[in-house]
Structure formats: structure tokens, C-alpha cells
mmCIF file of C-alpha atoms and ligand atoms in Angstrom:
data_model
loop_
_atom_site.group_PDB
_atom_site.id
_atom_site.type_symbol
_atom_site.label_atom_id
_atom_site.label_comp_id
_atom_site.label_asym_id
_atom_site.label_seq_id
_atom_site.Cartn_x
_atom_site.Cartn_y
_atom_site.Cartn_z
ATOM 1 C CA MET A 1 -14.591 1.475 9.425
ATOM 2 C CA GLY A 2 -11.201 2.350 7.459
ATOM 3 C CA SER A 3 -7.414 0.400 7.462
ATOM 4 C CA PHE A 4 -4.713 0.401 5.472
ATOM 5 C CA PRO A 5 -1.208 -1.251 5.897
ATOM 6 C CA SER A 6 1.628 -0.301 7.589
ATOM 7 C CA LEU A 7 4.243 -1.263 5.322
ATOM 8 C CA ASN A 8 2.150 1.507 3.071
ATOM 9 C CA ALA A 9 4.002 4.580 4.621
ATOM 10 C CA ARG A 10 7.608 4.758 3.612
ATOM 11 C CA GLY A 11 9.976 7.091 2.435
ATOM 12 C CA GLU A 12 9.619 10.449 3.142
ATOM 13 C CA GLU A 13 6.599 9.744 5.384
ATOM 14 C CA SER A 14 6.350 7.746 8.341
ATOM 15 C CA PHE A 15 4.177 5.268 9.738
ATOM 16 C CA GLU A 16 4.548 7.192 12.825
ATOM 17 C CA SER A 17 3.104 10.517 11.268
ATOM 18 C CA TRP A 18 -0.002 9.043 9.786
ATOM 19 C CA LEU A 19 -0.660 7.330 13.273
ATOM 20 C CA ILE A 20 -0.547 10.808 14.977
ATOM 21 C CA GLN A 21 -2.340 12.810 11.790
ATOM 22 C CA ILE A 22 -5.050 9.929 12.656
ATOM 23 C CA THR A 23 -5.657 9.933 16.190
ATOM 24 C CA GLU A 24 -5.961 13.785 16.196
ATOM 25 C CA ALA A 25 -8.359 13.880 13.324
ATOM 26 C CA LEU A 26 -10.706 11.650 14.930
ATOM 27 C CA ALA A 27 -10.006 12.910 18.411
ATOM 28 C CA ALA A 28 -11.153 16.682 16.962
ATOM 29 C CA HIS A 29 -13.674 14.567 14.972
ATOM 30 C CA ASP A 30 -15.436 12.928 18.738
ATOM 31 C CA ALA A 31 -14.416 16.579 20.101
ATOM 32 C CA GLU A 32 -16.667 18.236 18.086
ATOM 33 C CA ASN A 33 -19.502 15.574 17.012
ATOM 34 C CA PRO A 34 -19.863 13.652 20.668
ATOM 35 C CA ASP A 35 -23.509 11.747 19.400
ATOM 36 C CA SER A 36 -21.672 10.791 16.039
ATOM 37 C CA PRO A 37 -18.192 9.501 17.752
ATOM 38 C CA ALA A 38 -15.621 8.172 14.630
ATOM 39 C CA ALA A 39 -15.394 4.586 13.683
ATOM 40 C CA PRO A 40 -12.018 3.092 15.188
ATOM 41 C CA PHE A 41 -9.593 2.231 12.620
ATOM 42 C CA ALA A 42 -7.226 -0.385 11.694
ATOM 43 C CA VAL A 43 -4.005 -1.149 10.829
ATOM 44 C CA ASN A 44 -2.566 -4.202 8.880
ATOM 45 C CA LEU A 45 0.585 -5.902 9.941
ATOM 46 C CA ILE A 46 2.713 -8.144 7.249
ATOM 47 C CA VAL A 47 3.312 -11.513 10.004
ATOM 48 C CA HIS A 48 5.867 -12.338 7.510
ATOM 49 C CA ARG A 49 9.772 -13.384 7.951
ATOM 50 C CA SER A 50 10.650 -10.650 5.367
ATOM 51 C CA ASN A 51 8.617 -7.894 6.362
ATOM 52 C CA ASN A 52 12.002 -5.888 8.628
ATOM 53 C CA ARG A 53 9.759 -3.325 9.634
ATOM 54 C CA LEU A 54 7.499 -5.348 12.105
ATOM 55 C CA GLU A 55 8.392 -5.139 15.665
ATOM 56 C CA GLU A 56 8.968 -1.419 15.156
ATOM 57 C CA ASP A 57 5.824 -1.157 13.462
ATOM 58 C CA LEU A 58 4.014 -3.332 15.906
ATOM 59 C CA ALA A 59 5.639 -0.919 19.347
ATOM 60 C CA LEU A 60 4.184 1.864 17.523
ATOM 61 C CA CYS A 61 1.253 0.181 16.826
ATOM 62 C CA VAL A 62 1.057 -0.107 21.042
ATOM 63 C CA LYS A 63 2.488 3.039 21.164
ATOM 64 C CA TYR A 64 -1.101 4.450 19.417
ATOM 65 C CA LYS A 65 -3.635 2.497 21.038
ATOM 66 C CA VAL A 66 -4.830 1.270 17.638
ATOM 67 C CA PRO A 67 -7.871 -0.456 17.973
ATOM 68 C CA LEU A 68 -8.037 -2.957 15.336
ATOM 69 C CA ILE A 69 -4.817 -4.550 14.122
ATOM 70 C CA ILE A 70 -5.143 -7.032 10.951
ATOM 71 C CA THR A 71 -2.406 -9.586 10.874
ATOM 72 C CA SER A 72 -1.667 -11.474 7.731
ATOM 73 C CA LEU A 73 0.590 -14.164 5.938
ATOM 74 C CA GLY A 74 1.860 -15.795 9.723
ATOM 75 C CA ALA A 75 -0.159 -15.907 13.508
ATOM 76 C CA ARG A 76 1.931 -14.969 16.554
ATOM 77 C CA PRO A 77 1.130 -15.172 19.796
ATOM 78 C CA GLU A 78 3.523 -12.550 20.849
ATOM 79 C CA ILE A 79 1.873 -10.153 18.589
ATOM 80 C CA ASN A 80 -1.593 -10.991 19.763
ATOM 81 C CA GLU A 81 -0.220 -10.498 23.459
ATOM 82 C CA ALA A 82 1.133 -6.784 22.801
ATOM 83 C CA ILE A 83 -2.427 -5.689 20.941
ATOM 84 C CA HIS A 84 -4.640 -7.050 23.744
ATOM 85 C CA SER A 85 -2.166 -5.585 26.156
ATOM 86 C CA TYR A 86 -3.972 -1.589 25.125
ATOM 87 C CA GLY A 87 -7.458 -2.935 24.855
ATOM 88 C CA GLY A 88 -6.835 -3.556 20.832
ATOM 89 C CA ILE A 89 -8.690 -6.292 18.800
ATOM 90 C CA VAL A 90 -6.679 -8.796 15.927
ATOM 91 C CA LEU A 91 -8.277 -10.131 13.367
ATOM 92 C CA HIS A 92 -6.254 -12.384 10.966
ATOM 93 C CA ASP A 93 -6.285 -12.731 7.563
ATOM 94 C CA ILE A 94 -7.148 -16.550 6.588
ATOM 95 C CA ILE A 95 -7.413 -18.498 3.032
ATOM 96 C CA ASP A 96 -8.962 -21.506 4.208
ATOM 97 C CA ASN A 97 -10.505 -23.162 7.946
ATOM 98 C CA SER A 98 -7.172 -24.877 8.977
ATOM 99 C CA PHE A 99 -5.497 -21.579 8.833
ATOM 100 C CA ALA A 100 -8.819 -19.891 10.586
ATOM 101 C CA ARG A 101 -8.345 -22.847 13.371
ATOM 102 C CA LYS A 102 -4.457 -22.195 13.923
ATOM 103 C CA ALA A 103 -5.443 -18.021 13.997
ATOM 104 C CA ILE A 104 -7.708 -18.284 17.367
ATOM 105 C CA ASP A 105 -5.927 -21.220 18.604
ATOM 106 C CA LYS A 106 -3.004 -18.268 18.588
ATOM 107 C CA GLY A 107 -5.222 -15.529 20.578
ATOM 108 C CA ALA A 108 -6.724 -13.953 17.969
ATOM 109 C CA ASP A 109 -9.702 -12.018 18.574
ATOM 110 C CA GLY A 110 -11.797 -12.634 15.236
ATOM 111 C CA ILE A 111 -11.299 -13.908 10.868
ATOM 112 C CA ILE A 112 -11.064 -12.381 7.953
ATOM 113 C CA ALA A 113 -12.167 -14.543 5.567
ATOM 114 C CA VAL A 114 -10.494 -13.818 2.144
ATOM 115 C CA ALA A 115 -12.370 -16.022 -0.277
ATOM 116 C CA ALA A 116 -11.931 -16.671 -4.277
ATOM 117 C CA GLY A 117 -11.513 -13.047 -6.462
ATOM 118 C CA ALA A 118 -10.422 -11.023 -3.957
ATOM 119 C CA GLY A 119 -7.965 -8.167 -4.687
ATOM 120 C CA GLY A 120 -4.682 -8.606 -3.366
ATOM 121 C CA HIS A 121 -3.268 -11.572 -2.193
ATOM 122 C CA ALA A 122 -6.554 -13.710 -2.853
ATOM 123 C CA GLY A 123 -7.725 -17.590 -1.808
ATOM 124 C CA THR A 124 -9.185 -19.987 -4.110
ATOM 125 C CA GLN A 125 -12.015 -21.295 -1.897
ATOM 126 C CA SER A 126 -15.675 -20.287 -2.430
ATOM 127 C CA PRO A 127 -16.986 -17.424 0.246
ATOM 128 C CA LEU A 128 -19.550 -20.178 0.634
ATOM 129 C CA ALA A 129 -17.458 -22.961 1.582
ATOM 130 C CA LEU A 130 -14.768 -20.576 3.722
ATOM 131 C CA ILE A 131 -17.977 -19.117 5.783
ATOM 132 C CA GLN A 132 -19.254 -22.457 6.192
ATOM 133 C CA GLU A 133 -16.404 -24.883 7.492
ATOM 134 C CA ILE A 134 -15.380 -21.561 9.628
ATOM 135 C CA ARG A 135 -19.501 -21.108 11.195
ATOM 136 C CA GLU A 136 -18.706 -25.212 12.361
ATOM 137 C CA TRP A 137 -16.477 -24.494 14.814
ATOM 138 C CA PHE A 138 -15.896 -20.422 15.772
ATOM 139 C CA ASP A 139 -18.727 -17.995 16.775
ATOM 140 C CA GLY A 140 -16.766 -15.046 17.016
ATOM 141 C CA PRO A 141 -16.299 -11.754 15.140
ATOM 142 C CA LEU A 142 -16.059 -13.436 11.081
ATOM 143 C CA LEU A 143 -15.361 -10.921 7.644
ATOM 144 C CA LEU A 144 -15.629 -12.165 4.258
ATOM 145 C CA SER A 145 -13.435 -10.522 2.079
ATOM 146 C CA GLY A 146 -13.873 -11.258 -1.856
ATOM 147 C CA ALA A 147 -15.654 -9.981 -4.721
ATOM 148 C CA ILE A 148 -17.600 -7.413 -3.023
ATOM 149 C CA GLY A 149 -17.848 -4.259 -4.615
ATOM 150 C CA SER A 150 -22.303 -3.578 -3.756
ATOM 151 C CA GLY A 151 -24.587 -3.849 -1.073
ATOM 152 C CA ALA A 152 -26.340 -6.173 -1.890
ATOM 153 C CA SER A 153 -23.102 -8.733 -1.554
ATOM 154 C CA ILE A 154 -22.391 -7.405 1.767
ATOM 155 C CA LEU A 155 -26.048 -8.690 2.951
ATOM 156 C CA ALA A 156 -25.492 -11.712 0.711
ATOM 157 C CA ALA A 157 -22.053 -11.940 2.992
ATOM 158 C CA GLN A 158 -24.588 -11.946 6.161
ATOM 159 C CA ALA A 159 -26.459 -14.330 4.409
ATOM 160 C CA ALA A 160 -24.415 -16.902 4.840
ATOM 161 C CA GLY A 161 -23.020 -16.174 8.157
ATOM 162 C CA ALA A 162 -20.608 -13.589 8.089
ATOM 163 C CA ASP A 163 -20.294 -10.598 10.398
ATOM 164 C CA LEU A 164 -19.639 -7.815 8.222
ATOM 165 C CA GLY A 165 -17.992 -7.971 5.177
ATOM 166 C CA TYR A 166 -14.533 -6.054 4.139
ATOM 167 C CA ILE A 167 -13.679 -4.693 1.152
ATOM 168 C CA GLY A 168 -10.640 -3.754 -0.674
ATOM 169 C CA SER A 169 -10.921 -3.181 -4.521
ATOM 170 C CA ALA A 170 -13.905 -0.798 -4.855
ATOM 171 C CA PHE A 171 -11.910 1.842 -2.577
ATOM 172 C CA ILE A 172 -9.152 2.330 -4.593
ATOM 173 C CA ALA A 173 -11.966 3.712 -7.225
ATOM 174 C CA THR A 174 -12.279 7.093 -4.423
ATOM 175 C CA THR A 175 -11.050 10.116 -5.323
ATOM 176 C CA GLU A 176 -9.344 10.058 -2.058
ATOM 177 C CA ALA A 177 -7.444 6.872 -2.863
ATOM 178 C CA ARG A 178 -3.889 7.750 -3.860
ATOM 179 C CA ALA A 179 -3.466 5.482 -6.542
ATOM 180 C CA VAL A 180 -2.760 6.712 -9.590
ATOM 181 C CA GLN A 181 -5.407 7.760 -12.000
ATOM 182 C CA GLY A 182 -4.934 5.332 -14.163
ATOM 183 C CA TYR A 183 -5.671 2.456 -11.764
ATOM 184 C CA LYS A 184 -8.666 3.944 -11.223
ATOM 185 C CA ASP A 185 -10.486 4.748 -14.206
ATOM 186 C CA CYS A 186 -8.872 0.955 -15.086
ATOM 187 C CA ILE A 187 -10.937 -0.548 -11.850
ATOM 188 C CA ALA A 188 -13.940 1.538 -13.209
ATOM 189 C CA ALA A 189 -13.584 0.464 -16.781
ATOM 190 C CA SER A 190 -13.313 -3.454 -15.672
ATOM 191 C CA SER A 191 -15.108 -6.407 -14.817
ATOM 192 C CA ALA A 192 -13.962 -10.115 -13.316
ATOM 193 C CA LYS A 193 -12.809 -10.866 -16.963
ATOM 194 C CA ASP A 194 -10.146 -9.000 -16.645
ATOM 195 C CA ILE A 195 -8.993 -10.105 -13.493
ATOM 196 C CA VAL A 196 -5.622 -13.022 -13.731
ATOM 197 C CA TYR A 197 -4.429 -14.935 -11.015
ATOM 198 C CA SER A 198 -0.697 -14.750 -10.532
ATOM 199 C CA ASN A 199 1.903 -15.793 -7.977
ATOM 200 C CA LEU A 200 4.620 -14.099 -10.170
ATOM 201 C CA PHE A 201 4.601 -10.849 -8.666
ATOM 202 C CA THR A 202 5.489 -11.374 -4.792
ATOM 203 C CA GLY A 203 5.388 -15.087 -4.483
ATOM 204 C CA VAL A 204 2.270 -15.530 -3.662
ATOM 205 C CA HIS A 205 -0.872 -15.953 -6.118
ATOM 206 C CA GLY A 206 -3.065 -12.863 -6.235
ATOM 207 C CA ASN A 207 -5.129 -11.320 -8.246
ATOM 208 C CA TYR A 208 -4.154 -8.456 -10.538
ATOM 209 C CA LEU A 209 -5.760 -6.273 -13.647
ATOM 210 C CA LYS A 210 -4.699 -7.940 -16.649
ATOM 211 C CA PRO A 211 -4.189 -4.066 -18.860
ATOM 212 C CA SER A 212 -1.427 -3.654 -16.517
ATOM 213 C CA ILE A 213 -0.378 -6.665 -17.007
ATOM 214 C CA GLU A 214 -0.129 -5.700 -21.179
ATOM 215 C CA ALA A 215 1.238 -2.786 -20.308
ATOM 216 C CA ALA A 216 4.306 -3.613 -18.834
ATOM 217 C CA GLY A 217 5.241 -6.093 -21.639
ATOM 218 C CA MET A 218 3.971 -9.603 -20.384
ATOM 219 C CA ASP A 219 1.002 -12.073 -21.727
ATOM 220 C CA PRO A 220 -1.304 -11.915 -18.983
ATOM 221 C CA ASN A 221 -2.638 -14.926 -20.103
ATOM 222 C CA ASN A 222 0.968 -16.979 -19.948
ATOM 223 C CA LEU A 223 2.627 -15.655 -17.203
ATOM 224 C CA PRO A 224 5.191 -17.718 -15.865
ATOM 225 C CA GLU A 225 4.851 -19.638 -12.339
ATOM 226 C CA SER A 226 7.364 -18.366 -9.626
ATOM 227 C CA ASP A 227 9.399 -19.232 -7.224
ATOM 228 C CA PRO A 228 7.662 -19.822 -3.347
ATOM 229 C CA SER A 229 10.822 -18.985 -1.728
ATOM 230 C CA LYS A 230 11.861 -15.887 -3.672
ATOM 231 C CA MET A 231 8.446 -13.939 -1.165
ATOM 232 C CA ASP A 232 9.472 -10.677 -0.506
ATOM 233 C CA PHE A 233 7.605 -7.734 0.894
ATOM 234 C CA GLY A 234 10.837 -5.561 1.609
ATOM 235 C CA SER A 235 11.169 -4.962 -2.623
ATOM 236 C CA GLY A 236 9.292 -5.283 -5.405
ATOM 237 C CA GLY A 237 8.837 -9.487 -6.310
ATOM 238 C CA ASN A 238 10.335 -11.760 -8.645
ATOM 239 C CA SER A 239 9.817 -9.818 -11.777
ATOM 240 C CA ASP A 240 11.790 -6.494 -13.458
ATOM 241 C CA LYS A 241 7.773 -4.719 -12.834
ATOM 242 C CA LYS A 242 6.827 -3.742 -8.782
ATOM 243 C CA ALA A 243 3.787 -4.969 -7.850
ATOM 244 C CA TRP A 244 1.484 -3.077 -6.357
ATOM 245 C CA LYS A 245 3.167 -0.293 -8.407
ATOM 246 C CA ASP A 246 2.858 -1.209 -12.261
ATOM 247 C CA ILE A 247 0.874 -4.194 -11.825
ATOM 248 C CA TRP A 248 -2.220 -3.446 -10.254
ATOM 249 C CA GLY A 249 -4.399 -5.668 -7.776
ATOM 250 C CA ALA A 250 -8.103 -5.442 -7.991
ATOM 251 C CA GLY A 251 -10.647 -8.606 -7.030
ATOM 252 C CA GLN A 252 -13.622 -9.888 -9.302
ATOM 253 C CA GLY A 253 -15.991 -7.563 -7.603
ATOM 254 C CA ILE A 254 -15.375 -4.442 -9.614
ATOM 255 C CA GLY A 255 -17.858 -4.919 -12.224
ATOM 256 C CA ALA A 256 -19.972 -2.889 -9.537
ATOM 257 C CA VAL A 257 -17.230 -0.061 -9.626
ATOM 258 C CA LYS A 258 -18.846 2.213 -13.212
ATOM 259 C CA GLU A 259 -17.175 5.538 -11.946
ATOM 260 C CA VAL A 260 -14.771 6.976 -9.533
ATOM 261 C CA LEU A 261 -16.039 8.495 -6.692
ATOM 262 C CA SER A 262 -15.649 10.363 -3.382
ATOM 263 C CA THR A 263 -15.262 7.537 -0.601
ATOM 264 C CA ALA A 264 -18.195 9.611 1.058
ATOM 265 C CA ASP A 265 -20.240 8.519 -2.200
ATOM 266 C CA LEU A 266 -18.933 4.588 -2.784
ATOM 267 C CA VAL A 267 -20.355 4.168 0.965
ATOM 268 C CA ALA A 268 -23.858 6.199 0.502
ATOM 269 C CA ARG A 269 -23.596 3.693 -2.579
ATOM 270 C CA LEU A 270 -23.193 0.427 -0.935
ATOM 271 C CA SER A 271 -25.377 1.849 1.859
ATOM 272 C CA ALA A 272 -28.357 2.287 -0.256
ATOM 273 C CA GLU A 273 -27.951 -0.944 -1.899
ATOM 274 C CA TYR A 274 -27.994 -2.865 1.122
ATOM 275 C CA HIS A 275 -30.542 -1.772 2.852
ATOM 276 C CA ALA A 276 -32.884 -1.480 -1.045
ATOM 277 C CA ALA A 277 -31.775 -5.687 -1.172
ATOM 278 C CA PHE A 278 -33.200 -6.016 2.418
ATOM 279 C CA SER A 279 -36.734 -4.336 1.534
ATOM 280 C CA SER A 280 -36.522 -6.325 -1.531
ATOM 281 C CA LEU A 281 -35.920 -10.307 0.375
ATOM 282 C CA SER A 282 -38.227 -9.094 3.293
ATOM 283 C CA SER A 283 -40.770 -8.250 0.929
ATOM 284 C CA SER A 284 -40.332 -11.827 -1.545
ATOM 285 C CA TYR A 285 -40.162 -13.505 1.944
ATOM 286 C CA LYS A 286 -43.233 -11.737 3.204
ATOM 287 C CA ALA A 287 -45.185 -12.771 -0.256
ATOM 288 C CA ASN A 288 -44.723 -16.366 0.219
HETATM 289 C C1 FMN B 301 -3.738 -3.613 -4.211
HETATM 290 C C2 FMN B 301 -4.045 -4.380 -3.157
HETATM 291 C C3 FMN B 301 -3.588 -5.066 -2.358
HETATM 292 C C4 FMN B 301 -3.762 -5.449 -1.027
HETATM 293 N N1 FMN B 301 -2.906 -4.694 -0.179
HETATM 294 C C5 FMN B 301 -2.765 -5.687 0.971
HETATM 295 C C6 FMN B 301 -2.295 -5.909 2.039
HETATM 296 O O1 FMN B 301 -1.354 -5.183 1.986
HETATM 297 N N2 FMN B 301 -2.058 -6.643 3.118
HETATM 298 C C7 FMN B 301 -3.436 -7.559 3.503
HETATM 299 O O2 FMN B 301 -4.148 -7.826 4.121
HETATM 300 N N3 FMN B 301 -4.794 -7.077 2.850
HETATM 301 C C8 FMN B 301 -4.050 -6.926 1.055
HETATM 302 N N4 FMN B 301 -4.823 -6.618 0.603
HETATM 303 C C9 FMN B 301 -6.543 -7.319 0.004
HETATM 304 C C10 FMN B 301 -7.320 -6.712 1.006
HETATM 305 O O3 FMN B 301 -7.063 -6.431 2.729
HETATM 306 C C11 FMN B 301 -8.564 -7.327 1.192
HETATM 307 O O4 FMN B 301 -8.311 -8.600 1.675
HETATM 308 C C12 FMN B 301 -9.353 -7.432 -0.452
HETATM 309 O O5 FMN B 301 -9.326 -6.159 -1.380
HETATM 310 C C13 FMN B 301 -10.755 -8.127 -0.872
HETATM 311 O O6 FMN B 301 -11.479 -7.930 -1.747
HETATM 312 P P1 FMN B 301 -11.667 -7.596 -3.019
HETATM 313 O O7 FMN B 301 -10.494 -6.188 -3.322
HETATM 314 O O8 FMN B 301 -11.801 -7.850 -3.944
HETATM 315 O O9 FMN B 301 -12.911 -6.219 -2.064
HETATM 316 C C14 FMN B 301 -4.419 -5.619 -0.667
HETATM 317 C C15 FMN B 301 -5.867 -5.799 -1.863
HETATM 318 C C16 FMN B 301 -5.873 -5.022 -2.853
HETATM 319 C C17 FMN B 301 -6.320 -5.162 -4.336
#
């Protein structure tokens, strides 16, 4: 499945025009390929008081019956009810077990555990600790995100107890992504040592590519702390440079990304690696 934040549509492009384009293209694909229908798609809604488009974007998700909604930075029952009204599914982004409980208590259907090393607004907990704690009480849909860049890591997420892997950064380095070429090339050339965790750019801690911070004239190893009360999803955050335009977000898993590929080729690589890791584990298990 593919997903995108509703806030990515701005300026001349409207979120509604994207929803029309996506639903029409998927319906056309399904009509032509009844035996292999398209996967559902997902939209991310930022449920934070600074997001002044939330009501409008939620209404559009309901109108176009977006199959899956990813909510982040706030769990609200009325949003879950609106999505459930047309049969949609809500997965909520969390960075620790207590937020996971709150999300399910407020009516989310499943959880996306954002562990240490994830691109964007990452957590600090080990994926193993996070999944272990959530699985003690939750047997519903659980996705793991953070530094997954290979098919073997998707299998590892499942082995740890997650149902699905959730990948961000690796898909930025694809030909279809609308990131600038320098950003894609930087992901392909970088690895975990090139990532810095800072709250300077949006008020919330996230992982960023050091070369983009250097290019903006700052020392990535000496960034000031930001004031969380200035957290703002309507503007560029707390520095002169705009996250995510000039300061490029990426997670620690990008060492696995060696080149910019088409999305289909990246998915084929992940799939081949997943099956190879599975076979290798099964044969070593049998041998023992
Ligand atoms: C540049 C960038 C921007 C992101 N923006 C959002 C966002 O707006 N909303 C959201 O829920 N997650 C966002 N994410 C986080 C991803 O949804 C996902 O949790 C993360 O990328 C997974 O870790 P990975 O990048 O190591 O694969 C962003 C990630 C990156 C790299």
C-alpha cells in the first residue's frame, strides 16, 4: 500500500484533486485487471491543533471513502468515528506503549509503532522493546516503522511480532517521488552515520540528513534545542530553513539504499530480499 500526508497537497494542487486522480486511476486499474485489483491507499492526517486544514481534509477523506487513514500527533475519538462511518480503517502513529494504549482506547483500529531511527518524527525506543510491550496487551493490527530498508528487515519486524513493515525513507529515493534530485542522491549516498536526531526544525524530534544541515550553514553535531511550544505544522518550524524543503528528513535504514530506483524495482528488491531471508532462516532452522 502507498500513503501520503494530506498536507503534502498545497498551492495550486488541492488534496481533493489528488483524491479524484487516485480513486479514478485505481478504479480504472481494477476494471482492467479484475484478477489483480490495486492495493488500497492510505492518507495521513496530522491531528495537531496547529493543523488548520484538519476538518476540511477529514471531510474529503469521508467524501472519497479513503480506505485507510493514518493519524499522527493526537488521537481523537470523533475522527475515528468519522472514518468508521464509511467503513474506513484508522491506524495511529505512536512512539511508546502508553500512546499506543491511548490510541486504541480512543477508537483506532491498529497501531504504527515508530521506533528509534525512523525518518521524520521518530521515537527513541528500540523496535524490539516497543513491539514486545505492545504485544503484551494488543493483538490487533500492528505495523513497525523505523530504519527498515531491506526485505530481511521486514521479516525481522514480523518475527518480532508486527504484522507489517512500514517504510518511508527508502521510497524517497525512487524516480516517482517528488523530492528534488539532490535529496534522492543524498539518501542513496548516505548511511546511518549521516543521520542526526534534532527538534530544531519543527519543535518535535526527528531524524535528518547531516549533509542538508551543513548545506544550510549549520553544524549538525551542534544544533540548539528548540522550544516545543513553537511546534507548528502550518509553517517551516523554528529555524530559517524549511523542514522538509531545505532540511531533508531520513531514517537510519538508508544504508540499504544504494541507488535511485523506480518504485516497482524497489518493491521487487524488497520482495526478493524478504523471500531470500525467509528461505535462509527456514533452511538453517531445518538443519538444526
Ligand atoms: C521526510 C519525511 C517526512 C515524513 N512526514 C511524515 C508525516 O507528515 N506524517 C507521518 O505520519 N509520518 C511522516 N514521516 C514518517 C514516516 O511515516 C515513517 O514513520 C518513517 O519514515 C519510517 O521510518 P523510515 O523512514 O526509517 O523508513 C515522514 C518521514 C520522512 C522521512
